[in-house]
C-alpha cells in the first residue's frame, strides 16, 4: 500500500520536481500551494505532510502548531530558513523533522520513510470528521467565510472585531481593548455599543448561513472566538 503525502509548497517548479521523484519512489503525492488548500485537503487523512514555512496566505509554523491538534500525520518542515531557533521551534510545535532547502530528494525520501516507520508504532490517525473546518476572514474584502462555505459581508466594526480575535493565538481580547480599537474609528464608542455589535453580528451570521457564530463572552472580561479560525 502506498504512503500518502500532502506537499504544501508555493514554488511550482519545486512541487513538480519533488512530486515526480516521490511518486517514482512509490509515494502517493497531492500538492497544495496555500494553507487554505491544505486545510481542505486534510479533510481526507494523509500519512505525511511536507510543509513550507513561508506561504502566500500564512505562516507554515503556525499552521503546523494548529494542525497538530487535529491530525496524526507525520509532519516534515521543509524551508529555506535554517536558523537554529526556527528548527527548534518547529520540532516543539509538532514537526517530526526539519529539512533546509535546497532539499536532496533522496534525503527527503529517507526522512519521510523514517517518520512513517515511527508513526506505525504509535496511535492511529484521527478520523477526518474529528478535525473541524475553519472560519476564514478576508480583511481586505471584509468577507467572513463560514465552515459551510457561505460568505458574509461584514461592515467595518464587525471586520475589526473579528480580525482582532482571529489574529491572536488564543482568539481572545479584553472588552476595554476592543472598545478602544473601535473608538479610534468612531468617537464615543462604549462597552454597551460593543455588546450591541456582538449581538447583531451573531444574528447576522445565523440568518445568512444558519450557523451559530462561536463568539462568546469571556467571563465578562472580553470576548473569545471558540473555534478554529484563520485570517487571509
Short mmCIF file of C-alpha atoms in Angstrom, two decimals:
data_model
loop_
_atom_site.label_atom_id
_atom_site.label_comp_id
_atom_site.label_asym_id
_atom_site.label_seq_id
_atom_site.Cartn_x
_atom_site.Cartn_y
_atom_site.Cartn_z
CA UNK A 1 0.00 0.00 0.00
CA UNK A 2 1.45 3.40 -0.97
CA UNK A 3 2.18 6.14 1.56
CA UNK A 4 0.07 9.26 1.03
CA UNK A 5 1.86 12.63 1.14
CA UNK A 6 0.46 16.16 1.12
CA UNK A 7 3.10 18.58 -0.20
CA UNK A 8 2.38 22.19 0.85
CA UNK A 9 4.67 24.43 -1.20
CA UNK A 10 4.14 27.56 -3.34
CA UNK A 11 7.09 27.02 -5.70
CA UNK A 12 5.53 25.17 -8.64
CA UNK A 13 8.86 24.07 -10.09
CA UNK A 14 9.82 22.52 -6.75
CA UNK A 15 6.39 20.88 -6.47
CA UNK A 16 6.85 19.22 -9.85
CA UNK A 17 10.41 18.11 -9.04
CA UNK A 18 9.62 16.62 -5.63
CA UNK A 19 6.28 15.13 -6.67
CA UNK A 20 7.85 13.36 -9.65
CA UNK A 21 10.67 11.93 -7.52
CA UNK A 22 8.40 10.78 -4.68
CA UNK A 23 5.81 9.27 -7.00
CA UNK A 24 8.57 7.32 -8.75
CA UNK A 25 9.61 6.08 -5.30
CA UNK A 26 6.10 4.77 -4.65
CA UNK A 27 4.50 7.63 -2.68
CA UNK A 28 1.02 8.98 -3.46
CA UNK A 29 1.52 12.76 -3.68
CA UNK A 30 -1.06 15.57 -3.54
CA UNK A 31 0.07 19.20 -3.66
CA UNK A 32 -1.30 22.44 -2.18
CA UNK A 33 0.10 25.92 -2.75
CA UNK A 34 -1.65 27.65 0.18
CA UNK A 35 -2.66 26.89 3.75
CA UNK A 36 -6.32 27.15 2.81
CA UNK A 37 -5.91 24.49 0.10
CA UNK A 38 -4.04 22.30 2.59
CA UNK A 39 -6.80 22.62 5.19
CA UNK A 40 -9.38 21.46 2.65
CA UNK A 41 -7.24 18.53 1.51
CA UNK A 42 -6.60 17.41 5.08
CA UNK A 43 -10.29 16.56 5.38
CA UNK A 44 -9.01 13.29 3.89
CA UNK A 45 -6.36 11.68 6.15
CA UNK A 46 -2.77 11.75 4.88
CA UNK A 47 0.13 9.69 6.16
CA UNK A 48 2.67 12.50 5.80
CA UNK A 49 2.72 16.27 5.41
CA UNK A 50 5.62 18.21 3.85
CA UNK A 51 5.20 21.83 4.90
CA UNK A 52 6.99 25.01 3.82
CA UNK A 53 7.16 27.86 6.35
CA UNK A 54 6.62 30.88 4.11
CA UNK A 55 3.32 30.50 2.27
CA UNK A 56 1.17 33.08 0.44
CA UNK A 57 -1.66 33.09 2.97
CA UNK A 58 0.09 32.45 6.25
CA UNK A 59 2.86 31.05 8.38
CA UNK A 60 3.53 27.34 7.96
CA UNK A 61 4.87 27.08 11.50
CA UNK A 62 1.60 28.39 12.97
CA UNK A 63 -0.32 26.02 10.70
CA UNK A 64 1.86 23.13 11.94
CA UNK A 65 1.03 24.02 15.54
CA UNK A 66 -2.71 24.23 14.84
CA UNK A 67 -2.88 21.14 12.64
CA UNK A 68 -1.05 19.02 15.19
CA UNK A 69 -4.05 19.26 17.49
CA UNK A 70 -6.28 17.54 14.90
CA UNK A 71 -4.14 15.24 12.78
CA UNK A 72 -1.68 12.45 13.43
CA UNK A 73 0.12 12.69 10.10
CA UNK A 74 3.89 12.87 10.16
CA UNK A 75 4.98 16.47 9.56
CA UNK A 76 8.26 17.33 7.84
CA UNK A 77 9.07 21.04 7.68
CA UNK A 78 10.93 21.98 4.51
CA UNK A 79 12.19 25.58 4.43
CA UNK A 80 14.90 27.80 3.03
CA UNK A 81 15.44 29.13 6.54
CA UNK A 82 17.89 27.15 8.64
CA UNK A 83 18.15 29.16 11.86
CA UNK A 84 18.66 27.02 14.95
CA UNK A 85 15.84 28.76 16.83
CA UNK A 86 13.39 28.11 13.99
CA UNK A 87 14.30 24.44 13.75
CA UNK A 88 13.82 24.00 17.49
CA UNK A 89 10.51 25.90 17.45
CA UNK A 90 9.23 23.70 14.61
CA UNK A 91 10.04 20.48 16.46
CA UNK A 92 8.50 21.80 19.66
CA UNK A 93 5.34 22.86 17.81
CA UNK A 94 4.66 19.43 16.33
CA UNK A 95 7.01 18.78 13.41
CA UNK A 96 8.68 15.37 13.27
CA UNK A 97 11.65 16.54 11.17
CA UNK A 98 13.11 19.72 9.67
CA UNK A 99 14.96 19.93 6.34
CA UNK A 100 16.63 23.01 4.85
CA UNK A 101 16.26 23.88 1.17
CA UNK A 102 17.63 23.11 -1.31
CA UNK A 103 16.46 19.64 -0.34
CA UNK A 104 18.14 16.49 -1.60
CA UNK A 105 15.19 14.39 -2.86
CA UNK A 106 16.82 11.19 -1.62
CA UNK A 107 17.27 12.70 1.85
CA UNK A 108 13.63 13.78 1.79
CA UNK A 109 12.53 10.27 0.82
CA UNK A 110 14.62 8.74 3.61
CA UNK A 111 13.24 11.24 6.12
CA UNK A 112 9.65 10.51 5.11
CA UNK A 113 10.18 6.78 5.42
CA UNK A 114 11.83 7.21 8.83
CA UNK A 115 8.98 9.37 10.14
CA UNK A 116 6.39 6.96 8.74
CA UNK A 117 8.07 3.96 10.42
CA UNK A 118 7.99 5.74 13.79
CA UNK A 119 4.31 6.58 13.34
CA UNK A 120 3.41 2.99 12.53
CA UNK A 121 4.19 2.06 16.12
CA UNK A 122 2.14 4.96 17.51
CA UNK A 123 -1.53 5.90 17.65
CA UNK A 124 -3.80 5.60 14.59
CA UNK A 125 -4.72 8.71 12.62
CA UNK A 126 -7.54 10.90 13.91
CA UNK A 127 -10.66 10.40 11.75
CA UNK A 128 -11.15 13.19 9.24
CA UNK A 129 -14.50 14.17 10.76
CA UNK A 130 -12.77 14.91 14.08
CA UNK A 131 -10.96 17.85 12.51
CA UNK A 132 -13.10 21.00 12.40
CA UNK A 133 -13.37 23.14 9.29
CA UNK A 134 -12.12 26.67 9.99
CA UNK A 135 -13.77 30.04 9.72
CA UNK A 136 -11.88 32.40 7.39
CA UNK A 137 -11.80 36.18 7.38
CA UNK A 138 -10.64 38.16 4.35
CA UNK A 139 -9.85 41.51 5.96
CA UNK A 140 -9.29 43.37 2.73
CA UNK A 141 -12.70 42.47 1.33
CA UNK A 142 -14.39 42.19 4.75
CA UNK A 143 -15.68 38.72 3.91
CA UNK A 144 -16.28 36.10 6.60
CA UNK A 145 -16.39 32.54 5.25
CA UNK A 146 -18.23 30.03 7.44
CA UNK A 147 -17.13 26.36 7.62
CA UNK A 148 -20.06 25.56 5.30
CA UNK A 149 -18.53 27.77 2.60
CA UNK A 150 -21.16 30.53 2.84
CA UNK A 151 -19.65 34.03 2.90
CA UNK A 152 -20.97 37.02 4.84
CA UNK A 153 -20.09 40.62 4.01
CA UNK A 154 -19.11 42.50 7.19
CA UNK A 155 -19.12 46.19 7.96
CA UNK A 156 -16.05 47.98 9.31
CA UNK A 157 -16.62 47.45 13.06
CA UNK A 158 -17.58 43.79 12.55
CA UNK A 159 -14.45 43.17 10.50
CA UNK A 160 -12.24 44.93 13.06
CA UNK A 161 -13.74 42.92 15.92
CA UNK A 162 -13.27 39.51 14.29
CA UNK A 163 -9.92 40.47 12.76
CA UNK A 164 -8.57 41.29 16.22
CA UNK A 165 -9.72 37.93 17.61
CA UNK A 166 -8.65 35.84 14.61
CA UNK A 167 -5.19 37.42 14.65
CA UNK A 168 -4.33 36.06 18.10
CA UNK A 169 -3.28 32.59 19.08
CA UNK A 170 -5.88 32.37 21.87
CA UNK A 171 -8.58 34.20 19.84
CA UNK A 172 -9.34 36.44 22.84
CA UNK A 173 -9.41 40.18 23.55
CA UNK A 174 -10.40 42.25 26.57
CA UNK A 175 -13.53 44.37 26.35
CA UNK A 176 -11.66 47.59 27.15
CA UNK A 177 -9.19 46.92 24.35
CA UNK A 178 -11.92 46.25 21.79
CA UNK A 179 -13.76 49.42 22.78
CA UNK A 180 -10.55 51.44 22.36
CA UNK A 181 -9.93 49.97 18.90
CA UNK A 182 -13.47 50.70 17.76
CA UNK A 183 -13.38 54.20 19.27
CA UNK A 184 -10.41 55.03 17.03
CA UNK A 185 -12.77 54.97 14.07
CA UNK A 186 -15.86 56.30 15.78
CA UNK A 187 -15.69 58.67 18.73
CA UNK A 188 -17.70 57.88 21.82
CA UNK A 189 -17.72 54.13 21.42
CA UNK A 190 -18.77 52.33 24.62
CA UNK A 191 -18.95 48.85 26.13
CA UNK A 192 -22.72 48.91 25.61
CA UNK A 193 -22.26 49.57 21.88
CA UNK A 194 -19.74 46.73 21.70
CA UNK A 195 -22.28 44.34 23.23
CA UNK A 196 -24.88 45.50 20.72
CA UNK A 197 -22.39 44.99 17.88
CA UNK A 198 -21.70 41.42 19.00
CA UNK A 199 -25.41 40.67 19.31
CA UNK A 200 -26.15 41.98 15.80
CA UNK A 201 -23.19 40.09 14.33
CA UNK A 202 -24.33 36.81 15.86
CA UNK A 203 -27.82 37.29 14.45
CA UNK A 204 -26.42 38.29 11.05
CA UNK A 205 -24.29 35.15 10.74
CA UNK A 206 -27.08 32.88 11.94
CA UNK A 207 -29.50 34.42 9.46
CA UNK A 208 -27.11 34.25 6.49
CA UNK A 209 -25.63 30.78 6.88
CA UNK A 210 -27.68 29.02 9.57
CA UNK A 211 -24.65 28.55 11.83
CA UNK A 212 -24.15 29.91 15.32
CA UNK A 213 -21.15 32.24 15.46
CA UNK A 214 -18.81 30.83 18.15
CA UNK A 215 -18.17 34.29 19.59
CA UNK A 216 -18.66 34.12 23.35
CA UNK A 217 -18.26 36.37 26.35
CA UNK A 218 -15.01 35.59 28.17
CA UNK A 219 -16.37 35.62 31.73
CA UNK A 220 -17.35 39.28 31.40
CA UNK A 221 -13.75 40.31 30.70
CA UNK A 222 -13.99 40.40 26.94
CA UNK A 223 -14.74 38.09 24.03
CA UNK A 224 -13.31 34.87 22.64
CA UNK A 225 -13.77 33.03 19.35
CA UNK A 226 -14.09 29.36 20.30
CA UNK A 227 -13.48 27.55 17.00
CA UNK A 228 -10.66 27.16 14.51
CA UNK A 229 -10.23 30.48 12.64
CA UNK A 230 -7.79 31.99 10.17
CA UNK A 231 -7.07 35.39 8.64
CA UNK A 232 -6.50 35.62 4.89
#
